Backbone as a ProteinNet text record, in pm:
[ID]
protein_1_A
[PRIMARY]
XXXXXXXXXXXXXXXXXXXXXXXXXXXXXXXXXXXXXXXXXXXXXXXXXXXXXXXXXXXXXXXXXXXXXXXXXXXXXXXXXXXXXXXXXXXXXXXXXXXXXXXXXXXXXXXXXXXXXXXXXXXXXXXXXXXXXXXXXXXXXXXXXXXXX
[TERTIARY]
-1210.7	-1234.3	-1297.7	-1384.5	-1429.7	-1336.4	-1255.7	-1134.2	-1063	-1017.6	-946.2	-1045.1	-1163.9	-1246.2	-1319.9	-1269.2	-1330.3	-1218.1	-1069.9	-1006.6	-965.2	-963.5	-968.3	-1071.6	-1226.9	-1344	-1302	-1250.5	-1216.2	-1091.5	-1010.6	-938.7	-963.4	-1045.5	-1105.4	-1209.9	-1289.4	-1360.3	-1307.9	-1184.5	-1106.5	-1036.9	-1038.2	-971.2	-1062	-1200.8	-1305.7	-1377.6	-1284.3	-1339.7	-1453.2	-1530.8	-1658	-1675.1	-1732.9	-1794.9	-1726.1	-1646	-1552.5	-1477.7	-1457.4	-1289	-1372	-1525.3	-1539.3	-1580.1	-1565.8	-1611.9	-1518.1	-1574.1	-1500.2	-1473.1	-1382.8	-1357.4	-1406.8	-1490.1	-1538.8	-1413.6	-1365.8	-1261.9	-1267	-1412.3	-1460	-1449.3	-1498.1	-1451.1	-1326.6	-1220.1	-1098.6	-1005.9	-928.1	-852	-745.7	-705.2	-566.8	-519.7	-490.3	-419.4	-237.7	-187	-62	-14.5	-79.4	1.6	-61.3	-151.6	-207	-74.4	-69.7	53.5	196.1	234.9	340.7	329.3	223	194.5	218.1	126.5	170.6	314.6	377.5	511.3	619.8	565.8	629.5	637.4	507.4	512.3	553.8	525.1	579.7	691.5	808.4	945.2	981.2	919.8	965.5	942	858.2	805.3	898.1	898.7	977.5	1138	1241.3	1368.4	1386.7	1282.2	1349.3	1386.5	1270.5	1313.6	1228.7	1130	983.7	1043.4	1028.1	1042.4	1038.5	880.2	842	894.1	926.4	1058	1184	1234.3	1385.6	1323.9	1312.1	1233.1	1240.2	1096.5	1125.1	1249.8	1325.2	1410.4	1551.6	1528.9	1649.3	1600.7	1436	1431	1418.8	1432.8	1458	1625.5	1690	1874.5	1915.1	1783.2	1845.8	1784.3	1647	1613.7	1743.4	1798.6	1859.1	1971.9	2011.9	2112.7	2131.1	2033.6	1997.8	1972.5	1987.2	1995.8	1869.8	1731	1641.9	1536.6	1439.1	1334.6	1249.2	1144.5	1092.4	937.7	919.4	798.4	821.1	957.6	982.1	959.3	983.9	1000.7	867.8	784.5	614.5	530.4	553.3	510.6	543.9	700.7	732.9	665	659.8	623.6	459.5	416.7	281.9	250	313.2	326.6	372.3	474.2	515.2	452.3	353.3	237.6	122.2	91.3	-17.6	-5.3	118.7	146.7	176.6	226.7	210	93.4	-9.5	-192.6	-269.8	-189.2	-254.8	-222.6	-96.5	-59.8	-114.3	-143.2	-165	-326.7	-408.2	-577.3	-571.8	-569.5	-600.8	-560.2	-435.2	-435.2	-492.8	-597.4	-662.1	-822.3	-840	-941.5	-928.6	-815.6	-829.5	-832.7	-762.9	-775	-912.3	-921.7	-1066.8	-1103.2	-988.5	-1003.3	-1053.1	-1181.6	-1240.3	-1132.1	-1062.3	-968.7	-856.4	-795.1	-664.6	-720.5	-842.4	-874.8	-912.3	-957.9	-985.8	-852.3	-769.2	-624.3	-547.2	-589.8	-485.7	-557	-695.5	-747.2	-706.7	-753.6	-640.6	-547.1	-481.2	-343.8	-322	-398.2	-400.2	-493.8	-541.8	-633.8	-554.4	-481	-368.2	-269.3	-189.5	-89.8	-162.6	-271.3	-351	-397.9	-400	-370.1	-285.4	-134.9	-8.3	-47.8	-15.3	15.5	-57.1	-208	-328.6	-264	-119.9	-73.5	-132	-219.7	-279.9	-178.3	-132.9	-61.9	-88.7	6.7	-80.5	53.8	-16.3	87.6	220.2	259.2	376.5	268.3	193.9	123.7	30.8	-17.3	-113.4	-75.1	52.9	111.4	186.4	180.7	247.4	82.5	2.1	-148.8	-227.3	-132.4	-200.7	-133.5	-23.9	94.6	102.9	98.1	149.9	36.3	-126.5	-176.7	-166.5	-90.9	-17.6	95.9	211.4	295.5	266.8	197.8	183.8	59.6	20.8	-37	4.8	76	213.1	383.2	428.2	512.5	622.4	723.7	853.4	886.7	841.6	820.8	696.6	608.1	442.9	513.2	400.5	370	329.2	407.3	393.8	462.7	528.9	620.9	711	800.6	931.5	1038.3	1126.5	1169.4	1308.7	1284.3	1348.1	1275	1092.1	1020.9	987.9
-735.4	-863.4	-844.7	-750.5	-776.4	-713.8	-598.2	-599	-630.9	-762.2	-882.9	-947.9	-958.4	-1021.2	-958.8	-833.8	-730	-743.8	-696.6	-705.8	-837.6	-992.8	-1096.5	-1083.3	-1058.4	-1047.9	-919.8	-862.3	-767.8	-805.8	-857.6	-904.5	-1001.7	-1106.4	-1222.8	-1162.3	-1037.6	-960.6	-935.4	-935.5	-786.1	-873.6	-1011	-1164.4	-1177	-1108.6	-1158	-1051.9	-1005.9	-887.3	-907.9	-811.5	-838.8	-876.4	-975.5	-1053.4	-1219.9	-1225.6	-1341.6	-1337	-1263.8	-1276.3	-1376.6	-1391.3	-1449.7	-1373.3	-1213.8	-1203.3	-1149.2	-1169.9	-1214.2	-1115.2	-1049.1	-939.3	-999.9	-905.1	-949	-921.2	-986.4	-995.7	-850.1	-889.4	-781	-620.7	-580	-458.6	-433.8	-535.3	-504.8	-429.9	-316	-243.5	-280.8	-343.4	-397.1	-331.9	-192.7	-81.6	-137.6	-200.3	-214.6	-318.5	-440.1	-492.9	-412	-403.8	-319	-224.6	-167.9	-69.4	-87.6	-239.4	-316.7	-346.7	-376.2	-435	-308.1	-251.6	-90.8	-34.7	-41.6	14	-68.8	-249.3	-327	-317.7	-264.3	-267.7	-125	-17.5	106.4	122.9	32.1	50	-68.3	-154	-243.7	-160.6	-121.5	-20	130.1	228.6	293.6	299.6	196.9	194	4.1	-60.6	-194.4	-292.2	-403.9	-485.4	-549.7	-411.2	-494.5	-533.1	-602.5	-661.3	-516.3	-479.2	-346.4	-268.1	-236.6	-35.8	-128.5	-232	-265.7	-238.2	-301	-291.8	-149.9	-87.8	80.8	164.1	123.5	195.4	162.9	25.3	-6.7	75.6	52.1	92.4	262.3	337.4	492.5	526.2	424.1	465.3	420.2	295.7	256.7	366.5	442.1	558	691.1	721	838.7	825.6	697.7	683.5	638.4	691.2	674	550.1	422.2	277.5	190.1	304.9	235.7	182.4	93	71.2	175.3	210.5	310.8	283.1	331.9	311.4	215.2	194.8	63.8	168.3	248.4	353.1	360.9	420.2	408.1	318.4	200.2	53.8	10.3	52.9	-47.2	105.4	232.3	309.7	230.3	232.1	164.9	71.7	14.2	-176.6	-158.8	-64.1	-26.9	38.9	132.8	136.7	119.9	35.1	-67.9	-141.4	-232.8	-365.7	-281.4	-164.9	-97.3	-80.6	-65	-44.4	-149.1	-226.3	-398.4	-440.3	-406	-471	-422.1	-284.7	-180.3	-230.1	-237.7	-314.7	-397	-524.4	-639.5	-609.5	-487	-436.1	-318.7	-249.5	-159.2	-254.5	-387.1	-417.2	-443	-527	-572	-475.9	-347.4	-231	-242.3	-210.1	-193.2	-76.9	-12.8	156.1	241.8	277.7	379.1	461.3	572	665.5	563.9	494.2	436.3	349.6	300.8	220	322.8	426.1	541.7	623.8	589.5	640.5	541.2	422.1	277.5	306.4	301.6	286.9	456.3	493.6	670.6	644.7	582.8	604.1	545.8	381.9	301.4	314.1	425.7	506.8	572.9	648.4	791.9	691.1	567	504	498.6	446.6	378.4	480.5	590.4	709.1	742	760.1	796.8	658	526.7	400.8	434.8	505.4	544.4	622.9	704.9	865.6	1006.8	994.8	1098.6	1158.6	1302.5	1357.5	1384.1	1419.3	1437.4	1557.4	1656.5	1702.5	1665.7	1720	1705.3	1693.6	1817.9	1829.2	1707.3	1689.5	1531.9	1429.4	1375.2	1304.5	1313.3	1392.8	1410.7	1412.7	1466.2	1498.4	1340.2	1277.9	1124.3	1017	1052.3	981.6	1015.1	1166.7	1191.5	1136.9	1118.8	1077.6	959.7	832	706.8	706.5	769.8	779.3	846.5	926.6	1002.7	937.2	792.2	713.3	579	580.6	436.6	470.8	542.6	578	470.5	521	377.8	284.7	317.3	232.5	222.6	170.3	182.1	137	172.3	193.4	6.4	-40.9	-196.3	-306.1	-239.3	-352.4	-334.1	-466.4	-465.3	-410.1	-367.1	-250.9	-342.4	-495.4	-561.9	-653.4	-594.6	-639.8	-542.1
5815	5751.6	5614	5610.9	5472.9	5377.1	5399.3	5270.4	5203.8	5324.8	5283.6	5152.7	5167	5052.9	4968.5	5016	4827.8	4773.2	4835.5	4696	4585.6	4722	4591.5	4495.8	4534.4	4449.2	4340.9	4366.1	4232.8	4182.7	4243.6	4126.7	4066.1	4137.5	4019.3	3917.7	3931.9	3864.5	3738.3	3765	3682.6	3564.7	3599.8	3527.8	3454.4	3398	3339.4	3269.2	3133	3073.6	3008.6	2989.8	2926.4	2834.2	2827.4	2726.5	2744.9	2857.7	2874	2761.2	2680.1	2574.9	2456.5	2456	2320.3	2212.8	2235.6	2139.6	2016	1874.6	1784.8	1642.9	1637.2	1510.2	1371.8	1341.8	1150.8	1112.5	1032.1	900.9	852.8	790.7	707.7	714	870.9	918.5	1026.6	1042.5	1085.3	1043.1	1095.6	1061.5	969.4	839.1	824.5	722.4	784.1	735.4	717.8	851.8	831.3	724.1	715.2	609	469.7	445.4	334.7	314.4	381.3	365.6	295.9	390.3	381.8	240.5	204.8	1.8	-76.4	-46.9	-128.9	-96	0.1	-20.1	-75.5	-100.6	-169.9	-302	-354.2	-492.6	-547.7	-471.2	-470.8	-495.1	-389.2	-448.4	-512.6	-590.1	-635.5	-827.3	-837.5	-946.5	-929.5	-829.8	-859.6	-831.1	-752.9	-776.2	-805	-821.4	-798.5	-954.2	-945.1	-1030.1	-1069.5	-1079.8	-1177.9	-1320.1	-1400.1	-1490.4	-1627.6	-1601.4	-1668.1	-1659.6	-1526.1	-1526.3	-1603.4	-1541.8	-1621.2	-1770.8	-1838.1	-1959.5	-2040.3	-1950.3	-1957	-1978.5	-1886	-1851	-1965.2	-2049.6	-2110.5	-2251.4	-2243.6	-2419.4	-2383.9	-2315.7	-2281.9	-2326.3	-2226.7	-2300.9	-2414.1	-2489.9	-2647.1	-2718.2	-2655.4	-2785.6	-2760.7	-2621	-2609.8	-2666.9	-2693.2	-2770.8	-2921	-2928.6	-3102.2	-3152.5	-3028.9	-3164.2	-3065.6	-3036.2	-3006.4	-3106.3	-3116.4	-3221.1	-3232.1	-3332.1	-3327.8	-3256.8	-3133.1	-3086.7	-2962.3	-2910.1	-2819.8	-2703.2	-2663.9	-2555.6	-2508.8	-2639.3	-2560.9	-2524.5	-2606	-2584.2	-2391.9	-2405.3	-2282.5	-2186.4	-2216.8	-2080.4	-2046	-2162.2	-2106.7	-2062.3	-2129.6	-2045.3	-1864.1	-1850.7	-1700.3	-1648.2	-1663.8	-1615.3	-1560.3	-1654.8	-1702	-1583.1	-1545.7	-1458.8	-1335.4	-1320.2	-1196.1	-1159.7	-1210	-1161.4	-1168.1	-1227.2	-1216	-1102.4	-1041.8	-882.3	-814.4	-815.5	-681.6	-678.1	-758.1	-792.3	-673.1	-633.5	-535.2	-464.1	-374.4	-253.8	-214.1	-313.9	-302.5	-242.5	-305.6	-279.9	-156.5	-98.1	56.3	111.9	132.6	229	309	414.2	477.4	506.6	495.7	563.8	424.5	399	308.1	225.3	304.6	290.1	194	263	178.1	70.2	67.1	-51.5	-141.3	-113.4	-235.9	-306.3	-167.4	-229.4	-357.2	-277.5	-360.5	-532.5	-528.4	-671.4	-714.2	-643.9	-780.2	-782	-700.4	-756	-909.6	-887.5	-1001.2	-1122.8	-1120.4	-1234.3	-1260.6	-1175.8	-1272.3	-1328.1	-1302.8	-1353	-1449.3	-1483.2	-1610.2	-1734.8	-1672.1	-1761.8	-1779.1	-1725.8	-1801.2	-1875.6	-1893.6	-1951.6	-2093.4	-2078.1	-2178.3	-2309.8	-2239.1	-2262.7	-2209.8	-2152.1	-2094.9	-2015.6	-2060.6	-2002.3	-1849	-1759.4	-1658.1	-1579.3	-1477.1	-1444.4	-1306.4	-1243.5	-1176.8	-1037.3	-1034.7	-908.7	-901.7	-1058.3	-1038.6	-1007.4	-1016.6	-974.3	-797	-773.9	-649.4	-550.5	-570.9	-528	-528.5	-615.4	-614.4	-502.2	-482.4	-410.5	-265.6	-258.2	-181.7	-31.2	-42.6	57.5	104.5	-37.2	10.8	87.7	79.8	95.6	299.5	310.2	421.4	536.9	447.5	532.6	537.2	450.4	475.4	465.4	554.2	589.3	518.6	537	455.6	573.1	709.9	810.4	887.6	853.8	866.2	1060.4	1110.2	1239.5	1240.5	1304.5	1349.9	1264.5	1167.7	1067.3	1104.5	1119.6	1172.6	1019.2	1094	990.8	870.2	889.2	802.6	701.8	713	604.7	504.3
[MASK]
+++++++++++++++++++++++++++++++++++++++++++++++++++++++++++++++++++++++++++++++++++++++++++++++++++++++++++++++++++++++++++++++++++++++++++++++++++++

C-alpha cells in the first residue's frame, strides 16, 4: 500500500521544479551568443560578397582605376568609406554580445577594419588572426539558427 502512494507523491514532486518555474533570467547576463552571431554573419557577408552599398562602390571605383578611366583618388576614398561603414555596423553588435570572448572579438575586428579604412597597412596573418576567432565561433550555420535565416 504505501508504493502505490510514493510514487504519485514523487511524481507530483517532480511537477514542481525548484523554485516553482518563477525564477527569472537577467537580460543582462543571458547567453545571446546565437543571434549575436546571426548579426555578425549578416553583416559579414553582406560586406564581404553582398550588397553593402560601400563594397559596390569600392569595388566599381577599383575596375574604373584598373582600367585607366578612374578619378584620381576615388579608389582610396571609397576603400575607406567601405571600411569605415563595415566597423560602424559590426560596433552595436559587438555591444549587445554578452559573452566577454565574442564581444572582444566583434570590437577587433572593428578596430582592424578602422585601420585598413585609416590606411594602416596591415598584414594577411592580421587579418585572418582577427577573423578567424569570429568566424570559428559563429559558424555560417550558428548552432540554433534555422539554416534559411
Amino acid at each position: 500500500m504505501r508504493r502505490w502512494l510514493v510514487t504519485p507523491a514523487v511524481m507530483l514532486l517532480g511537477l514542481f521544479p525548484a523554485g516553482c518555474g518563477t525564477a527569472s533570467v537577467d537580460p543582462a547576463t543571458a547567453d545571446n551568443t546565437v543571434p549575436v552571431c546571426r548579426d555578425f554573419r549578416t553583416i559579414y557577408e553582406r560586406y564581404s560578397n553582398g550588397d553593402a552599398p560601400e563594397r559596390l562602390a569600392y569595388v566599381q571605383a577599383a575596375e574604373a582605376a584598373y582600367k585607366g578611366n578612374g578619378k584620381p583618388g576615388a579608389t582610396s576614398a571609397a576603400k575607406a568609406a567601405y571600411f569605415q561603414a563595415w566597423a560602424r555596423d559590426l560596433r552595436p553588435v559587438a555591444r549587445q554580445a554578452s559573452d566577454a570572448t565574442l564581444k572582444t572579438a566583434l570590437n577587433r575586428a572593428a578596430d582592424v577594419l578602422d585601420e585598413v579604412a585609416g590606411g594602416r597597412a596591415l598584414t594577411a596573418a592580421d587579418v585572418n588572426g582577427t577573423w578567424q576567432p569570429l568566424l570559428d565561433t559563429c559558424p555560417a550555420t550558428s548552432p540554433g539558427a534555422s539554416p534559411t535565416s
